[in-house]
PDB file of C-alpha atoms in Angstrom:
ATOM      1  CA  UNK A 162     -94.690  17.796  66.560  1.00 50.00           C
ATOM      2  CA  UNK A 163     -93.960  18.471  63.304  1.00 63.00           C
ATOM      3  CA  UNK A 164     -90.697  19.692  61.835  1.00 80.00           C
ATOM      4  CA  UNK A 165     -90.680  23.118  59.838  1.00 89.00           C
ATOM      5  CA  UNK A 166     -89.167  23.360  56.599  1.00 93.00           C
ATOM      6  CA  UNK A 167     -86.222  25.218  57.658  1.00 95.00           C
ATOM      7  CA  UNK A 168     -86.099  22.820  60.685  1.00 93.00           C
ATOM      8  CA  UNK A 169     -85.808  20.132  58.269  1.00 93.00           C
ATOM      9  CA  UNK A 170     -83.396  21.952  56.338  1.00 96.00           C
ATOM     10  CA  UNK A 171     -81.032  22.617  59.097  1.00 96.00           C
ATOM     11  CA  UNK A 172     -80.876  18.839  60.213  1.00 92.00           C
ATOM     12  CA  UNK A 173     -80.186  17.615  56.323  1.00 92.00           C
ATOM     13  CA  UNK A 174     -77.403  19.951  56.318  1.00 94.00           C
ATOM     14  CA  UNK A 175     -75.668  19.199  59.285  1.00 93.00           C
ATOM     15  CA  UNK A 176     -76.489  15.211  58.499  1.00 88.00           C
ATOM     16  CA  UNK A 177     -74.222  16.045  55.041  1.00 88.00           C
ATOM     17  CA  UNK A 178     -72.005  17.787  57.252  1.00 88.00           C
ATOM     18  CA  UNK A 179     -71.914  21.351  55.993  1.00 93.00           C
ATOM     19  CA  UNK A 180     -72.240  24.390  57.723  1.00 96.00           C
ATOM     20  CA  UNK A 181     -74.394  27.684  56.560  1.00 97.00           C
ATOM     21  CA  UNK A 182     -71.736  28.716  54.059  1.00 97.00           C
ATOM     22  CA  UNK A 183     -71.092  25.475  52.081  1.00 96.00           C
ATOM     23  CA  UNK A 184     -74.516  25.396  51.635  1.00 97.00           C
ATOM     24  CA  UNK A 185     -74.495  28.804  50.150  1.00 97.00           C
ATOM     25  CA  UNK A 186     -71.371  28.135  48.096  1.00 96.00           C
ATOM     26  CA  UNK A 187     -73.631  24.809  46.348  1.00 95.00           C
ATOM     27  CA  UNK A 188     -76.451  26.568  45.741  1.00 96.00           C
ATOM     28  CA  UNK A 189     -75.423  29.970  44.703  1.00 96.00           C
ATOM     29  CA  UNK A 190     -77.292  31.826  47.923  1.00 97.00           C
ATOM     30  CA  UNK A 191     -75.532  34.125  50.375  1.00 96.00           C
ATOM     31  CA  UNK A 192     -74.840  32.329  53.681  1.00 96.00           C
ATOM     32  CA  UNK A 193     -77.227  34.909  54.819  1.00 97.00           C
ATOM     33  CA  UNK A 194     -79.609  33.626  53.180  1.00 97.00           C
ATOM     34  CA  UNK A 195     -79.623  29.765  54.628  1.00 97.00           C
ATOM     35  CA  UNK A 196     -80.387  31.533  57.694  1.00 97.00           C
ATOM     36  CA  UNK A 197     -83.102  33.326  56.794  1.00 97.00           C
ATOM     37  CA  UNK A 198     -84.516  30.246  55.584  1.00 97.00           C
ATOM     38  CA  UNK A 199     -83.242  28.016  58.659  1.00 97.00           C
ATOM     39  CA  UNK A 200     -84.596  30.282  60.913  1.00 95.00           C
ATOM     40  CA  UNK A 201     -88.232  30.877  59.416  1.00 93.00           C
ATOM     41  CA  UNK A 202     -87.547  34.678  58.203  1.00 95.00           C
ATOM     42  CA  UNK A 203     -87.659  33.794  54.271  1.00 95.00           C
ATOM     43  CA  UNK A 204     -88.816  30.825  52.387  1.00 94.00           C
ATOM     44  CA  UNK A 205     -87.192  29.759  48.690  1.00 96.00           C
ATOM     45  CA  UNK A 206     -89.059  30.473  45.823  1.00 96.00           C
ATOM     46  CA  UNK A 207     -89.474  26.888  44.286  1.00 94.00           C
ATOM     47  CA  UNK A 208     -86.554  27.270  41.632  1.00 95.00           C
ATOM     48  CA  UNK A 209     -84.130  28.022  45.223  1.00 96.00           C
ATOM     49  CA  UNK A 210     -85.872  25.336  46.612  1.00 96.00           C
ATOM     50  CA  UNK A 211     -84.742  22.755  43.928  1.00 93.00           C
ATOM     51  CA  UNK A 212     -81.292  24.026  43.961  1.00 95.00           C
ATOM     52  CA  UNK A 213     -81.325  23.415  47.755  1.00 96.00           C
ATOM     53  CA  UNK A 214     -82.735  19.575  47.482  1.00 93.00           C
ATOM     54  CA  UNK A 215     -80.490  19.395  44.498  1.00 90.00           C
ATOM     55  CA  UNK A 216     -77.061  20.399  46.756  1.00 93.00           C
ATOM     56  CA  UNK A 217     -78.072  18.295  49.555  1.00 92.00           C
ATOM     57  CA  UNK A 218     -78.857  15.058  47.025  1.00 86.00           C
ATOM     58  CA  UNK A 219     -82.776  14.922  48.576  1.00 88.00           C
ATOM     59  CA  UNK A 220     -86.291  15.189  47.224  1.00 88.00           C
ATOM     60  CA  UNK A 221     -88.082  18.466  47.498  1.00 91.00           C
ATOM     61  CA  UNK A 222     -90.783  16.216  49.148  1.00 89.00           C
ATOM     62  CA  UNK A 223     -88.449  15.958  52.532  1.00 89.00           C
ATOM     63  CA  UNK A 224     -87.814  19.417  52.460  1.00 92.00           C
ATOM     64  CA  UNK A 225     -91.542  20.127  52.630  1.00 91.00           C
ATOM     65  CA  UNK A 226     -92.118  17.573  55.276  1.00 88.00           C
ATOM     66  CA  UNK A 227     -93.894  14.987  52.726  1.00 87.00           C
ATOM     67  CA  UNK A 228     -92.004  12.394  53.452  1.00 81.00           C
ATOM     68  CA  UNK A 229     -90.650  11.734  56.473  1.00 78.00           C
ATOM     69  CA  UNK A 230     -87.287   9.755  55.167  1.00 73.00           C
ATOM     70  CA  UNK A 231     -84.612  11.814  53.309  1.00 70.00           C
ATOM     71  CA  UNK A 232     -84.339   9.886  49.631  1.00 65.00           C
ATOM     72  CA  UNK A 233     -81.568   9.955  48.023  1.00 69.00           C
ATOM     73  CA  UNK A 234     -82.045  12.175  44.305  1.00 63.00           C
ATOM     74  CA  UNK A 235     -80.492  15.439  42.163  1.00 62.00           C
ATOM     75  CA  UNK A 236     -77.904  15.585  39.954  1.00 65.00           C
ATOM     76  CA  UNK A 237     -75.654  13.449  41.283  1.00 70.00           C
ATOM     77  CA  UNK A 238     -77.262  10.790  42.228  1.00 69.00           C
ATOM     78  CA  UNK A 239     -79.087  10.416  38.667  1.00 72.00           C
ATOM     79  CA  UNK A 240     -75.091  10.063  37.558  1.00 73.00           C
ATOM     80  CA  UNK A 241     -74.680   7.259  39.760  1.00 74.00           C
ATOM     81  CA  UNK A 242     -77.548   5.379  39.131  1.00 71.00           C
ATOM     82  CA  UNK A 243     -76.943   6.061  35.430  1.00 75.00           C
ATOM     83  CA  UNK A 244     -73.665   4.558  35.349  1.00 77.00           C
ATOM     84  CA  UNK A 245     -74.491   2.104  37.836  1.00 76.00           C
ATOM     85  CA  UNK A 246     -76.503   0.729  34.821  1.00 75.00           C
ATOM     86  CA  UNK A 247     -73.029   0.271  32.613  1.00 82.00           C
ATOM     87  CA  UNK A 248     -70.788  -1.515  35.245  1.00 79.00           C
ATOM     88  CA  UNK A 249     -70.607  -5.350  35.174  1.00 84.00           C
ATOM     89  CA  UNK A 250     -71.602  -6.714  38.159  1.00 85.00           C
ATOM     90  CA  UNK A 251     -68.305  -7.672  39.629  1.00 88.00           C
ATOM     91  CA  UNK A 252     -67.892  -3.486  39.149  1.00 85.00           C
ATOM     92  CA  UNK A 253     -71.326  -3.122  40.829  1.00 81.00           C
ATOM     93  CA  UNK A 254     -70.430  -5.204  43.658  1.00 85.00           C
ATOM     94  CA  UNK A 255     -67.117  -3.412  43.659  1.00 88.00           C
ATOM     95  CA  UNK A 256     -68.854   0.094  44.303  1.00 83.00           C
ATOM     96  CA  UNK A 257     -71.621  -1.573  46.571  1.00 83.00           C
ATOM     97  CA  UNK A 258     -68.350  -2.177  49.179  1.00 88.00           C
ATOM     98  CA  UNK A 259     -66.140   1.041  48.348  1.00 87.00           C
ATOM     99  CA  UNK A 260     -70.174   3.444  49.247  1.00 82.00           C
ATOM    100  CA  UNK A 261     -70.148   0.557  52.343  1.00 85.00           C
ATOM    101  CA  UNK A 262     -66.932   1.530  53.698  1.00 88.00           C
ATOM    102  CA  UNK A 263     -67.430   5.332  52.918  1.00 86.00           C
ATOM    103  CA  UNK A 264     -70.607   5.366  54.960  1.00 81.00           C
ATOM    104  CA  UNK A 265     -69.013   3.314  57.605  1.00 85.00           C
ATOM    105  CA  UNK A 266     -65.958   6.284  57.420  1.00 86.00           C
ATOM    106  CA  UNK A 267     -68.247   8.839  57.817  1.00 77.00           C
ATOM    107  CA  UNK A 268     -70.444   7.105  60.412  1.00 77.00           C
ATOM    108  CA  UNK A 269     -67.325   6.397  62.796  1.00 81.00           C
ATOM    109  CA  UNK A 270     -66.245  10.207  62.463  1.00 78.00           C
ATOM    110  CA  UNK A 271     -69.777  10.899  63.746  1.00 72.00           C
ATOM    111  CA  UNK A 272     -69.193   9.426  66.723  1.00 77.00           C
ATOM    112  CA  UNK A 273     -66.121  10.741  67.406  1.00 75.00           C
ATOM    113  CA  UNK A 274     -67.455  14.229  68.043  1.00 61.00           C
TER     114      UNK A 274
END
């Protein structure tokens, strides 16, 4: 079955770990108003919906169900990518490890709920 859009945008959320209100606070949207679009009631107008693939750092494709793997994009990953470009590559092999352990961090505190 296929997800819905606020299906999809419930499970990116609590993948990035944020509830209903830090959403909001990224965006600029009343808490209220995730849940309207979480649950179905509302759907963004397309400038909300780039602000809400821009605060969880995915394409509006994923939100829309066009792809079926959450890709990395927005503001800040352009930053990273961008800079990414300047290090030497002892640096970029320096933040290669440093993201490593971070996701390996944040993996292991998955599991311990």
């Amino acid at each position: 079955m296929q997800e819905t859009f606020g299906e999809r945008l419930r499970q990116i959320r609590e993948e990035k770990r944020m509830n209903q209100a830090d959403l909001a606070a990224r965006t600029g949207f009343q808490p209220s108003a995730i849940s309207h679009f979480e649950s179905g009631r509302r759907s963004p107008s397309f400038d909300n919906l780039k602000k809400l693939a821009d605060a969880l750092a995915v394409t509006i494709d994923f939100l829309l169900g066009r792809e079926t793997v959450p890709t990395t994009a927005g503001p800040v990953a352009e930053k990273l990518f961008r800079n990414f470009e300047k290090m030497t590559a002892e640096d970029q092999d320096d933040l290669a490890k440093f993201a490593a352990m971070l996701a390996e961090k944040n993996r292991l505190r998955q599991e311990d709920k």
